[in-house]
Coordinates of C-alpha atoms and ligand atoms in Angstrom, one line a residue:
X1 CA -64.4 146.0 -20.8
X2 CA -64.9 142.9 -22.9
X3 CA -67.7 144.0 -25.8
X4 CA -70.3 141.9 -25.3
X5 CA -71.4 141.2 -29.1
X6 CA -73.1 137.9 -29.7
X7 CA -70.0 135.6 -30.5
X8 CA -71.4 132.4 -32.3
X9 CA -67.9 131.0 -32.2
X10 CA -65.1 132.0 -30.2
X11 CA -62.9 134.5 -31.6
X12 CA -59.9 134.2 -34.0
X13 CA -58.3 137.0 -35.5
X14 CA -55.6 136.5 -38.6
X15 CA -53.3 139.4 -39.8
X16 CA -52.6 138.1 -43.2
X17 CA -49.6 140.2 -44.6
X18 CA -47.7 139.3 -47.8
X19 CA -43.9 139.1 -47.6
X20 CA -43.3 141.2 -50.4
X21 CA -40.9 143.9 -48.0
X22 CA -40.7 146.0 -45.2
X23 CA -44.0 146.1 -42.7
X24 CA -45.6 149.5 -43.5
X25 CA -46.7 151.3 -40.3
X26 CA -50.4 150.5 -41.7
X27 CA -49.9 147.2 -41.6
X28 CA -48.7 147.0 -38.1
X29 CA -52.1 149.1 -37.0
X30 CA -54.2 146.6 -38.7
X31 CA -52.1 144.2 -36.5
X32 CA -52.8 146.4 -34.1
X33 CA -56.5 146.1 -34.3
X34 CA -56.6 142.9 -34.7
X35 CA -54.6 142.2 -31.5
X36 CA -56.8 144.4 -29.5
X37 CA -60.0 142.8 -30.7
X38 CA -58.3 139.2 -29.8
X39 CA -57.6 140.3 -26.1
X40 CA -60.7 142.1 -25.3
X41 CA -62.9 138.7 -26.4
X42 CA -60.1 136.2 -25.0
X43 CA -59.6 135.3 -28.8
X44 CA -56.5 134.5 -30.6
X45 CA -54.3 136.5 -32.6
X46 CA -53.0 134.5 -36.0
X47 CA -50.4 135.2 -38.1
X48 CA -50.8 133.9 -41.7
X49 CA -48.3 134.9 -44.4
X50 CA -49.3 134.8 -48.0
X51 CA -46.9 134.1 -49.8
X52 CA -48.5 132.7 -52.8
X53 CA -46.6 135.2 -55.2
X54 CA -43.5 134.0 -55.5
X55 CA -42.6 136.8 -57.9
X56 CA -42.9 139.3 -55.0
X57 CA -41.4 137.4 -52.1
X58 CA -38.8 138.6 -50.4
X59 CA -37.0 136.6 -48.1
X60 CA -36.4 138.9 -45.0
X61 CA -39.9 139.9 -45.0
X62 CA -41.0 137.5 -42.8
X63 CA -38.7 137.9 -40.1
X64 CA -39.1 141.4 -40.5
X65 CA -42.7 141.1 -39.7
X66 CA -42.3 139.4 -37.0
X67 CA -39.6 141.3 -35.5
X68 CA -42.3 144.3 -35.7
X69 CA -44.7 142.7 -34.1
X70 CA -42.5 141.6 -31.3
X71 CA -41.2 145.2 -30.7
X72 CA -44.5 146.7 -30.7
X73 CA -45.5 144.7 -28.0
X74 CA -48.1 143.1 -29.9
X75 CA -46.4 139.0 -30.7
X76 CA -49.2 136.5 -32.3
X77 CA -50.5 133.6 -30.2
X78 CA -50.4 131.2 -33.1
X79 CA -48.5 131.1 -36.2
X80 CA -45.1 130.5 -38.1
X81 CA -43.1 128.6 -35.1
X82 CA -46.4 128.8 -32.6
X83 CA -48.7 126.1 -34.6
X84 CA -51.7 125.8 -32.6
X85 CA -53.3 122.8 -34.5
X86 CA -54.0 125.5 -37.4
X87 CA -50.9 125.2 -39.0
X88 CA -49.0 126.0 -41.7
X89 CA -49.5 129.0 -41.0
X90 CA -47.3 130.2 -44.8
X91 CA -49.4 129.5 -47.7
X92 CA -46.6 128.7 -49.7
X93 CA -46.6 125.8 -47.2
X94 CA -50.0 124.4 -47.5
X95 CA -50.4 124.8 -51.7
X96 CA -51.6 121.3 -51.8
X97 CA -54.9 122.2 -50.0
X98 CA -56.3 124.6 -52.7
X99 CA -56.6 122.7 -55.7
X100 CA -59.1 120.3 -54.4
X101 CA -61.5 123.3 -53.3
X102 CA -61.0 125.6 -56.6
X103 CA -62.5 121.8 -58.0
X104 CA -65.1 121.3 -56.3
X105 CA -66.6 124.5 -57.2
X106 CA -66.0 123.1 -60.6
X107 CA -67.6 119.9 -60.0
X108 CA -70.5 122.0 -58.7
X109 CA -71.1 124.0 -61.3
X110 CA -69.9 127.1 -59.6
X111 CA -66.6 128.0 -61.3
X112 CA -65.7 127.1 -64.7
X113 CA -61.7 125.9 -66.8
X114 CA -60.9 129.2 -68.9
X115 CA -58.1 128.3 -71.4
X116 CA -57.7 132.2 -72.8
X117 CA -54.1 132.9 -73.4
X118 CA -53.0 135.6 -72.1
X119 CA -52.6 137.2 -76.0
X120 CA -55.9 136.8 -76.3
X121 CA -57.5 138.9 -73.2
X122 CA -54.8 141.5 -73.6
X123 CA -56.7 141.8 -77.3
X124 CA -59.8 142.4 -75.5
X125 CA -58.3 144.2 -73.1
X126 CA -57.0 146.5 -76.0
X127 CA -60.4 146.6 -78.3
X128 CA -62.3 147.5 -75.5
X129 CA -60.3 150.7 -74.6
X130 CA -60.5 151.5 -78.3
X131 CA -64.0 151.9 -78.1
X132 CA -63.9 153.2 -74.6
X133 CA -65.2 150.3 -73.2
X134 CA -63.7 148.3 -70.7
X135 CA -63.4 144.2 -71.0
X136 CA -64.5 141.8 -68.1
X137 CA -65.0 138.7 -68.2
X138 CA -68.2 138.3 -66.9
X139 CA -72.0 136.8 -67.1
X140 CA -72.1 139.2 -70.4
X141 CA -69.3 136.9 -72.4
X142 CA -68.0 134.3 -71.2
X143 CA -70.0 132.3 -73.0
X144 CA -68.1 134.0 -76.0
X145 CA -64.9 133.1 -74.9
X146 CA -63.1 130.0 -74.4
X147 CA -63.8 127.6 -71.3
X148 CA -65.2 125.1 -70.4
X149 CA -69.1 126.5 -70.8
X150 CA -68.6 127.5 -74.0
X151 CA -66.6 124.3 -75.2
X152 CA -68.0 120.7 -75.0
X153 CA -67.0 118.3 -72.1
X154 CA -64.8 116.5 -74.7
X155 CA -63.1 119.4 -75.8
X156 CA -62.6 120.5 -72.4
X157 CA -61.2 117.2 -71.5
X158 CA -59.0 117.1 -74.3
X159 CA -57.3 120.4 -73.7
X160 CA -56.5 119.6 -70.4
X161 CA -55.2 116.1 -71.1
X162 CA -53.0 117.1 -74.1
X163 CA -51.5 119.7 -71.1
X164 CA -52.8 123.1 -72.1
X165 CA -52.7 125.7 -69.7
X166 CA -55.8 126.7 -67.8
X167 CA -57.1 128.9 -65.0
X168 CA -59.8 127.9 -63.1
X169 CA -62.8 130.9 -62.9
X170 CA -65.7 131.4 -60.4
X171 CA -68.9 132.0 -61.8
X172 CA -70.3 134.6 -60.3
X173 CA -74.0 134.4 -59.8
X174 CA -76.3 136.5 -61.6
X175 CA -78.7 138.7 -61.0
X176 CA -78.5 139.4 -57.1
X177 CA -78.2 142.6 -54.8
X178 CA -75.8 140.9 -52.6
X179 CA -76.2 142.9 -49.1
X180 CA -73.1 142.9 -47.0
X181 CA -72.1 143.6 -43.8
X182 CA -69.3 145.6 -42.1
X183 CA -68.7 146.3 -38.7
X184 CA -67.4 149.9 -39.4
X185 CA -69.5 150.7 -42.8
X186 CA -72.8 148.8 -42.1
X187 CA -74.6 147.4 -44.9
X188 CA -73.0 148.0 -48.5
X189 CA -75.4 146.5 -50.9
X190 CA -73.9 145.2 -54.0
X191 CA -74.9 144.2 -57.8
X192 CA -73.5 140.7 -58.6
X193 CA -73.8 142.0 -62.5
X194 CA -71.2 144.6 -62.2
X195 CA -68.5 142.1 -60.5
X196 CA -66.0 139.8 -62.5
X197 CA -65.3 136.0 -62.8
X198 CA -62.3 136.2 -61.0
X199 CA -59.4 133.8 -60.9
X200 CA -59.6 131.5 -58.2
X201 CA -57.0 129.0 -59.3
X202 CA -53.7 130.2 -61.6
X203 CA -52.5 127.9 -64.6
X204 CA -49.0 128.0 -62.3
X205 CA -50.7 125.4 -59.6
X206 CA -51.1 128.3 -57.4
X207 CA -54.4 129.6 -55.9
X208 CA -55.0 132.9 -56.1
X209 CA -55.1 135.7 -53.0
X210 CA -58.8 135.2 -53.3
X211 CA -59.2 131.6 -53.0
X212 CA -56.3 131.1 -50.3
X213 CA -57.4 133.3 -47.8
X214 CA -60.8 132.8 -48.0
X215 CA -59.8 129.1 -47.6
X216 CA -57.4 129.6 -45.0
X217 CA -59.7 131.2 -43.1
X218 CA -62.1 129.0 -43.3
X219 CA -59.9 126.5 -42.3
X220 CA -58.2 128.1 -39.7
X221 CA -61.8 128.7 -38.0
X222 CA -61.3 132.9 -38.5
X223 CA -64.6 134.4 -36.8
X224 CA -63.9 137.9 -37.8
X225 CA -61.4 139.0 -40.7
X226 CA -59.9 143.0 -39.8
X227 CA -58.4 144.5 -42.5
X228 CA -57.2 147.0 -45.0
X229 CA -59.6 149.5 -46.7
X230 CA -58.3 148.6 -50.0
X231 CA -59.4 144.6 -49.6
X232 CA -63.5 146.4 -49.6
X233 CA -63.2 145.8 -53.0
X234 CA -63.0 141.9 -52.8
X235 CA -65.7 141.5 -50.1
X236 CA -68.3 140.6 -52.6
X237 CA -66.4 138.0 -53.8
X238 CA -64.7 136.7 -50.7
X239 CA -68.7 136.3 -49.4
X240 CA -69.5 134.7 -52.2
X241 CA -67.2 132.2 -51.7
X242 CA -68.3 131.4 -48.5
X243 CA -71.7 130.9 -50.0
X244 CA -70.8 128.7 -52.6
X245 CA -68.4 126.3 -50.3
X246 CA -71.6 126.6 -47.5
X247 CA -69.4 127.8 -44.9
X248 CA -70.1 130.3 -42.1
X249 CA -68.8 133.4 -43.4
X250 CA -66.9 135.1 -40.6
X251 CA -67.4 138.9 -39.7
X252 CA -65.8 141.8 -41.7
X253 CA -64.1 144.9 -40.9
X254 CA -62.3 147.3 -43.3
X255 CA -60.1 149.8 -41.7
X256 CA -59.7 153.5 -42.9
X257 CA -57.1 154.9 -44.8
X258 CA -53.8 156.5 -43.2
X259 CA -53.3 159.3 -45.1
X260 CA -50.3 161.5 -45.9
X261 CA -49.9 164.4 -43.7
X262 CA -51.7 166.6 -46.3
X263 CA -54.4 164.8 -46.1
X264 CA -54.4 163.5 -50.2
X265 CA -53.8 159.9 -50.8
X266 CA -52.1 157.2 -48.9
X267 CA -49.6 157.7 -46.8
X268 CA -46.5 156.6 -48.8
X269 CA -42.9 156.3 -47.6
X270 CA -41.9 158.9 -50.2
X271 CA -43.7 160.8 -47.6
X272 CA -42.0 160.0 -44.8
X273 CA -38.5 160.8 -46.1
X274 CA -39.5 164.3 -47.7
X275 CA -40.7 165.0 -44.2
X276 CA -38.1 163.6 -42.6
X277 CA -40.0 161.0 -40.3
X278 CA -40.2 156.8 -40.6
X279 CA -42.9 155.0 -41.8
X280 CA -41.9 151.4 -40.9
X281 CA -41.7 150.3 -37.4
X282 CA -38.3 149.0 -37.9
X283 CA -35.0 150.4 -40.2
X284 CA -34.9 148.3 -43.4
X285 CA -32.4 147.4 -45.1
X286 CA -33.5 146.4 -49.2
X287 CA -31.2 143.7 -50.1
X288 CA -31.3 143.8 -53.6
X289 CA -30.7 147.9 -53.8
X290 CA -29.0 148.5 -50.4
X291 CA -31.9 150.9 -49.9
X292 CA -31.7 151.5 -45.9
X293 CA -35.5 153.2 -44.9
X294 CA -35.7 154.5 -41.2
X295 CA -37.6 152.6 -38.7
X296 CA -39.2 154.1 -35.5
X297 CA -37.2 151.6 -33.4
X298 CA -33.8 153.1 -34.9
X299 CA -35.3 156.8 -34.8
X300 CA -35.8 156.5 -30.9
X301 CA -39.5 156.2 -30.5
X302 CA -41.2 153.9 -27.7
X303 CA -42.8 151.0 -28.8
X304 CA -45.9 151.9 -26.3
X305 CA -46.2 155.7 -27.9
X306 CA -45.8 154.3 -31.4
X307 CA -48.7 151.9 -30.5
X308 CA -50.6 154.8 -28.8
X309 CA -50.1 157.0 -31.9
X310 CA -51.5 154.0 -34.5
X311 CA -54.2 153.6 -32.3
X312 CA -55.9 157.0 -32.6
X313 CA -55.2 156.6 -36.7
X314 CA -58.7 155.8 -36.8
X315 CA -60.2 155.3 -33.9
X316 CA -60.4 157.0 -30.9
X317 CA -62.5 156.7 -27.2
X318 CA -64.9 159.6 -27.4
X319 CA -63.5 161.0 -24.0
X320 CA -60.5 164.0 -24.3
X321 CA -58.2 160.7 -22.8
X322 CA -55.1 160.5 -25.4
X323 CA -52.7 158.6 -23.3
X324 CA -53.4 154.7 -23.3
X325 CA -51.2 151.9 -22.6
X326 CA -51.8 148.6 -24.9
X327 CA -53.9 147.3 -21.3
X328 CA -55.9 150.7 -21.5
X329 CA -56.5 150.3 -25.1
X330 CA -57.4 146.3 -24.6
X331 CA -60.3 147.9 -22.4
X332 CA -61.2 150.9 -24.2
X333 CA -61.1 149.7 -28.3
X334 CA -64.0 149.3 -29.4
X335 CA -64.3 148.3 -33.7
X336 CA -67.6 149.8 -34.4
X337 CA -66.0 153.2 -33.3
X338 CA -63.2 152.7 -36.2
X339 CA -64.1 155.9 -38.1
X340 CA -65.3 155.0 -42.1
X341 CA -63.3 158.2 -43.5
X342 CA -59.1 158.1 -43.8
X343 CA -57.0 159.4 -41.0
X344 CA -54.0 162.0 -41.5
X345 CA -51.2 160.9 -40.1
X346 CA -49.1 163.7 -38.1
X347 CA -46.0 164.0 -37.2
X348 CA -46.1 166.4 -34.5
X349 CA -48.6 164.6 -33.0
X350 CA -46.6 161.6 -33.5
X351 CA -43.8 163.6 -31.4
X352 CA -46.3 164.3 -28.9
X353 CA -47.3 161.3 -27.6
X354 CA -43.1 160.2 -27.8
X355 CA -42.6 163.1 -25.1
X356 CA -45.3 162.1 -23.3
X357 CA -44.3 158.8 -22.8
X358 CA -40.9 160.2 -21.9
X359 CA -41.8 162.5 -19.4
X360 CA -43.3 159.5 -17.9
X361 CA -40.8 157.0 -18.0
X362 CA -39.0 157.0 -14.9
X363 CA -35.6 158.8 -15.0
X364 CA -33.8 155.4 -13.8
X365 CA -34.9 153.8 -16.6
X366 CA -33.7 156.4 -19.0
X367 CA -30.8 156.7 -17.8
X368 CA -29.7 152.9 -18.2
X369 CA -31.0 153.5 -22.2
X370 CA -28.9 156.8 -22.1
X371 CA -25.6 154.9 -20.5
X372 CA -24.8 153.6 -24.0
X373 CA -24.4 156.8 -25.7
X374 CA -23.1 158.7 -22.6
X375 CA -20.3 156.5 -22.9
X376 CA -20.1 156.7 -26.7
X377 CA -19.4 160.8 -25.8
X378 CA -17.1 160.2 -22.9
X379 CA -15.7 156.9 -23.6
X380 CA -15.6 154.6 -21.1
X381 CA -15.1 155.2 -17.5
X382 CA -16.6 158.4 -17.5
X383 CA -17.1 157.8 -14.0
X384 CA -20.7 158.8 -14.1
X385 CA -22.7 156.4 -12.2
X386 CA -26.9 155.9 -13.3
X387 CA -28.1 157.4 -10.3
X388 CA -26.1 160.9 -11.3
X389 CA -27.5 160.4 -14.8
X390 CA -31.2 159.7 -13.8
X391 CA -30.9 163.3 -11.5
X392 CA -29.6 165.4 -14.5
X393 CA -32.4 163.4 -16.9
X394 CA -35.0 164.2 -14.8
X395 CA -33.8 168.1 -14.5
X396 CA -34.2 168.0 -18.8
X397 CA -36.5 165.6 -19.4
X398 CA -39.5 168.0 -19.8
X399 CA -37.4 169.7 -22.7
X400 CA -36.5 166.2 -24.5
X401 CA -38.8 163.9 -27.2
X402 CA -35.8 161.2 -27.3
X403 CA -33.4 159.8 -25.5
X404 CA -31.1 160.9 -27.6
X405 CA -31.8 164.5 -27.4
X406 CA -30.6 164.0 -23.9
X407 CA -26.7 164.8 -24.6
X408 CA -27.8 167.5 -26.5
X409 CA -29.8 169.0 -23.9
X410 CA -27.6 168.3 -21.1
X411 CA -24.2 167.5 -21.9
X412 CA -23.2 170.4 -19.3
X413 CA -24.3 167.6 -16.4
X414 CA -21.2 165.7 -17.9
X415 CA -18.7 168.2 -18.6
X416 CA -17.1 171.9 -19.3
X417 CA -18.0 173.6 -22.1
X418 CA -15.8 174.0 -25.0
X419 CA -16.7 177.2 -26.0
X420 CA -19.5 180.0 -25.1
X421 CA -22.4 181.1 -27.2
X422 CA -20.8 184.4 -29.0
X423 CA -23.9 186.5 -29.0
X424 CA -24.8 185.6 -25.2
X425 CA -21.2 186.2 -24.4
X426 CA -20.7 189.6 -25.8
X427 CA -23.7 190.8 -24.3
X428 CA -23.7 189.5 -21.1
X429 CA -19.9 189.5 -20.4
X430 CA -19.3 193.1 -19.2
X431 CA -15.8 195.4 -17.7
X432 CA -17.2 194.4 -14.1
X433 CA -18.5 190.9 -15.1
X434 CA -14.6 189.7 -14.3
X435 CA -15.0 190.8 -10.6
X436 CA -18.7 190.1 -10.2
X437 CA -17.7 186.2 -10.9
X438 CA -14.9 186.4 -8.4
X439 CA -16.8 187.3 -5.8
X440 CA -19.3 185.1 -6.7
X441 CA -16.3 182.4 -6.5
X442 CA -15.7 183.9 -2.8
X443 CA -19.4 183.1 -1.8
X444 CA -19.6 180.1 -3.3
X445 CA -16.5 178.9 -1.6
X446 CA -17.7 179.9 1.9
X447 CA -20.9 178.0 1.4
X448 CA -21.2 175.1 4.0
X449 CA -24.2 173.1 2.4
X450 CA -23.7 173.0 -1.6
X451 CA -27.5 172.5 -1.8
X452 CA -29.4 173.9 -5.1
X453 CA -31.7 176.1 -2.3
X454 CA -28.7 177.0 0.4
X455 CA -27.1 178.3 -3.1
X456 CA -29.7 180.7 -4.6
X457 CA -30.4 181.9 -1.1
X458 CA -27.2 183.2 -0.4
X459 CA -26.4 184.3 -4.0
X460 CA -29.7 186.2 -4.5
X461 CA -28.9 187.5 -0.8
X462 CA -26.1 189.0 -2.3
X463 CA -27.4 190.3 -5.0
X464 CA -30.1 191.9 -3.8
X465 CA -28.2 193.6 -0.7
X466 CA -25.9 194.8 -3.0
X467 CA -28.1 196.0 -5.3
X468 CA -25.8 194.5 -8.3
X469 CA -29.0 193.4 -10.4
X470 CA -29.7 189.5 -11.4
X471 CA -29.2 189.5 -15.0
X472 CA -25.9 190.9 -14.4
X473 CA -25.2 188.1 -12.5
X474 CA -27.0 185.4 -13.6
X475 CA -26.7 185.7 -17.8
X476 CA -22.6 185.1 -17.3
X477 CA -23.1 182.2 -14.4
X478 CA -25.1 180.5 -16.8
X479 CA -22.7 181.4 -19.6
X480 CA -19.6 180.2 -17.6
X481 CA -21.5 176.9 -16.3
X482 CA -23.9 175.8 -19.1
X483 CA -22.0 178.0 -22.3
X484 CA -25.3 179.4 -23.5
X485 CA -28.1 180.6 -21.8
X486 CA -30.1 177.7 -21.5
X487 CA -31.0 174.7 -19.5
X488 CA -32.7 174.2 -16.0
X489 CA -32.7 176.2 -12.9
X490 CA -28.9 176.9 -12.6
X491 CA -28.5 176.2 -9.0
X492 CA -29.8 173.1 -9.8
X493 CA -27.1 172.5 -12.1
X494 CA -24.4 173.9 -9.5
X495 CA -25.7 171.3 -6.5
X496 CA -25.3 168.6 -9.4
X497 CA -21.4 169.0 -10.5
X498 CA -20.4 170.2 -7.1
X499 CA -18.7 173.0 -6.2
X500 CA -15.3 172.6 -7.2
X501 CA -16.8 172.1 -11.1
X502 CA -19.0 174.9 -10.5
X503 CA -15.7 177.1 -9.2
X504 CA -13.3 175.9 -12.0
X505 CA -15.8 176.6 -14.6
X506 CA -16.3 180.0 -13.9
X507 CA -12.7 180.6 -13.4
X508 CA -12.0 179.4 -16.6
X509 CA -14.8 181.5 -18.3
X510 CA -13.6 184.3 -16.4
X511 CA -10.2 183.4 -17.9
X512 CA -11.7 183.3 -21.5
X513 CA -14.4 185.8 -21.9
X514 CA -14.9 188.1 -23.2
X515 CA -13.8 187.3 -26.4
X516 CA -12.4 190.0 -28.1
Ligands
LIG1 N1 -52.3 139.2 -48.0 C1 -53.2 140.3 -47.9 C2 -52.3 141.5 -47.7 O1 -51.2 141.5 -48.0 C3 -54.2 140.1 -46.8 C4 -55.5 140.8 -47.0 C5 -56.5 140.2 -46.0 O2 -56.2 140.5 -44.8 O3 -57.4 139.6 -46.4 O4 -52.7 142.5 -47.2

């Protein structure tokens, strides 16, 4: 159901990443959310990437972003190769627009040339802590220091023309309980006194964070801006901005936290590989270390339960409903139920919603993702067709999380075991067990229909008229089929090898156990 909020403009959504490395799984849930919010309001989903700080960059990271996006099933309707008439859509691309902006806030007397060298703020920086203070550069001094309201138009002029290095400053106005709005914090009321001039424009050519993406998404006609808890901070500033340029400032969301599984702090991927579970979407390889980090992708998990999982990291539908496919969640998502307070993130939960997509999946379909590996055990021409793997994957599948657990769980569907679970074996291999499995052999043999029921019924038959006892029968079947005493409903497992497997098998365990 499309949420019927007053739209002034349609909507466009940007997720605004930096390139700086692999995608962190936060990063692809405020994707996430944005997405979502795009679909349900017939908006568009933009991808920007800032990439202003070319001391950070790192070249992969783009693809690698994109690449996530793609897998999770969530790919951006305008952006990087898909310009839309917005475009560039990399900052690093459009660093001629900025300059003429950060100016006109100068020429209008909202943002100021600051010439301190960096020597000389770090001396603040310094004889403030001394004292216990802390230095900004604010309403409080920056008429003390040196730019271009403390100096004279001349000087100021003459600095810049003999080639001296300046930033350009917003001056924040004074004096004023800014109220702002957030779609999942309400109103946060702030005093302009306690915020800093910030940097809008570096002494390197390049804007800032601040000035480029409130520019950018200004430009790029943004009617709502979903993102990261820790951006809160710069919200003052960013609507600021918008004031001071007289532009329409677009709506605001910060999303929660994802928190480590403890529940302290910020879920880090230090984390994940203590715990043994990914944090990025997709395996990463650092090219300058050779640092490889596990991805979900490469770990086994569905792109649909790894989206389901993000999903509920901070939001959820007020109904006991867990399981949602991206179409559900386009109908159910709703931003003003995004909780205010961080979410744990939990790996067993995680796990949960991978089985339950598994179980799910039709067996068909597993089985062609299983082939692969099948044949990577067997080598090829096994001479196992899909159909025969799809039976014995649906007979396990309740039991599995991956695909790959299937071997594992099931290799018995594919061939003889090697060797017999020692404890199982000495206790359930008995003097008579030898005979008992011969005469099994003998019943088994006369058997006309090799069906899973027509075989318990006439082994239990003989059981029971023979008063022999089931686990004396069953415990070394299992052993000499399965070679532990596990799996599915054994004569299940007879009716899928067949009963010339099912006969050599427990020959040979008959042949081999006990062993002494
Ligand atoms: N480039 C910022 C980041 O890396 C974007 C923040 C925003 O969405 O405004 O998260």
């Amino acid at each position: 159901m499309p949420k019927f909020y007053t739209m002034s403009r349609p909507v466009r959504v940007r997720f605004a990443p930096s390139p700086t490395g692999p995608l962190h799984m936060g990063g692809v849930r405020t994707a996430l959310f944005n997405y979502l919010f795009a679909k349900q309001n017939q908006g568009s989903f933009v991808l920007r990437i800032e990439d202003t700080d070319q001391n950070r960059y790192v070249a992969n990271a783009e693809n690698y972003i994109i690449d996530s996006l793609n897998w999770s099933g969530i790919p951006y309707d305008e952006g990087p190769g898909k310009d839309q008439g917005f475009g560039p859509y990399r900052q690093s691309e459009r660093k001629h627009i900025y300059k003429q902006y950060a100016d006109r806030l100068v020429d209008e007397g909202k943002a100021y040339y600051a010439f301190d060298t960096a020597e000389k703020l770090e001396f603040h920086r310094k004889d403030h802590l001394e004292k216990g203070k802390t230095f900004i550069y604010n309403w409080h001094n920056r008429e003390k220091l040196v730019n271009s309201l403390s100096l004279s138009e001349v000087e100021v002029k003459k600095r810049i023309e003999n080639g001296e290095k300046y930033v350009i400053r917003f001056k924040t106005p004074t004096d004023l309980n800014l109220e702002l709005q957030d779609l999942i914090r309400g109103k946060i009321v702030i005093d302009t006194n306690t915020l800093d001039d910030k940097i809008l424009f570096k002494s390197d050519g390049m804007p800032t964070y601040h000035l480029a993406n409130v520019v950018d998404d200004h430009l790029m006609e943004i009617s709502h801006v979903i993102r990261g808890e820790e951006w809160l901070p710069s919200l003052a500033l960013h609507v600021l901005l918008y004031k001071a340029f007289k532009w329409e400032t677009p709506e605001f969301a910060h999303l929660p936290l994802i928190l480590k599984p403890t529940g302290k702090g910020k879920l880090s991927k230090r984390d994940g590989d203590k715990l043994g579970f990914p944090v990025f979407p997709l395996a990463y390889t650092n090219e300058k270390t050779g640092e490889v980090s596990r991805g979900y992708r490469e770990d086994g998990y569905f792109p649909e339960a790894f989206v389901n999982m993000l999903a509920f990291l901070g939001w959820n539908p007020g109904t006991e409903q867990e399981i949602f496919s991206l179409e559900d969640l386009i109908q159910a998502f709703d931003i003003k139920k995004v909780g205010k307070s961080g979410s744990k993130f939990d790996v067993e939960k995680t796990n949960w919603f991978q089985h339950q997509y598994l179980v799910n999946t039709d067996s068909k379909i597993l089985a062609a993702t299983f082939m692969p590996e099948l044949e990577n055990h067997l080598g090829k021409g096994h001479g196992f067709d899909q159909d025969y793997v799809a039976r014995a994957i649906e007979l396990i599948k309740e039991r599995a999380t991956f695909v790959k657990d299937f071997w594992e769980l099931g290799d018995y569907f594919f061939k003889a075991p090697e060797s017999y679970d020692t404890k199982a074996a000495k206790k359930g291999w008995k003097e008579d067990t030898d005979a008992l499995m011969h005469e099994l052999i003998d019943i088994l043999s006369e058997l006309e229909d090799f069906t899973s029921k027509n075989i318990e019924d006439h082994v239990k038959n003989w059981i029971t008229s023979n008063e022999i006892g089931f686990g004396k029968v069953m415990q070394p079947f299992r052993l000499s089929l399965v070679g532990a005493l596990k799996g599915p409903h054994l004569f299940d497992i007879c009716e899928m090898i067949g009963r010339e497997e099912t006969i050599a098998r427990i020959q040979t365990a008959t042949e081999k156990l006990p062993v002494e």
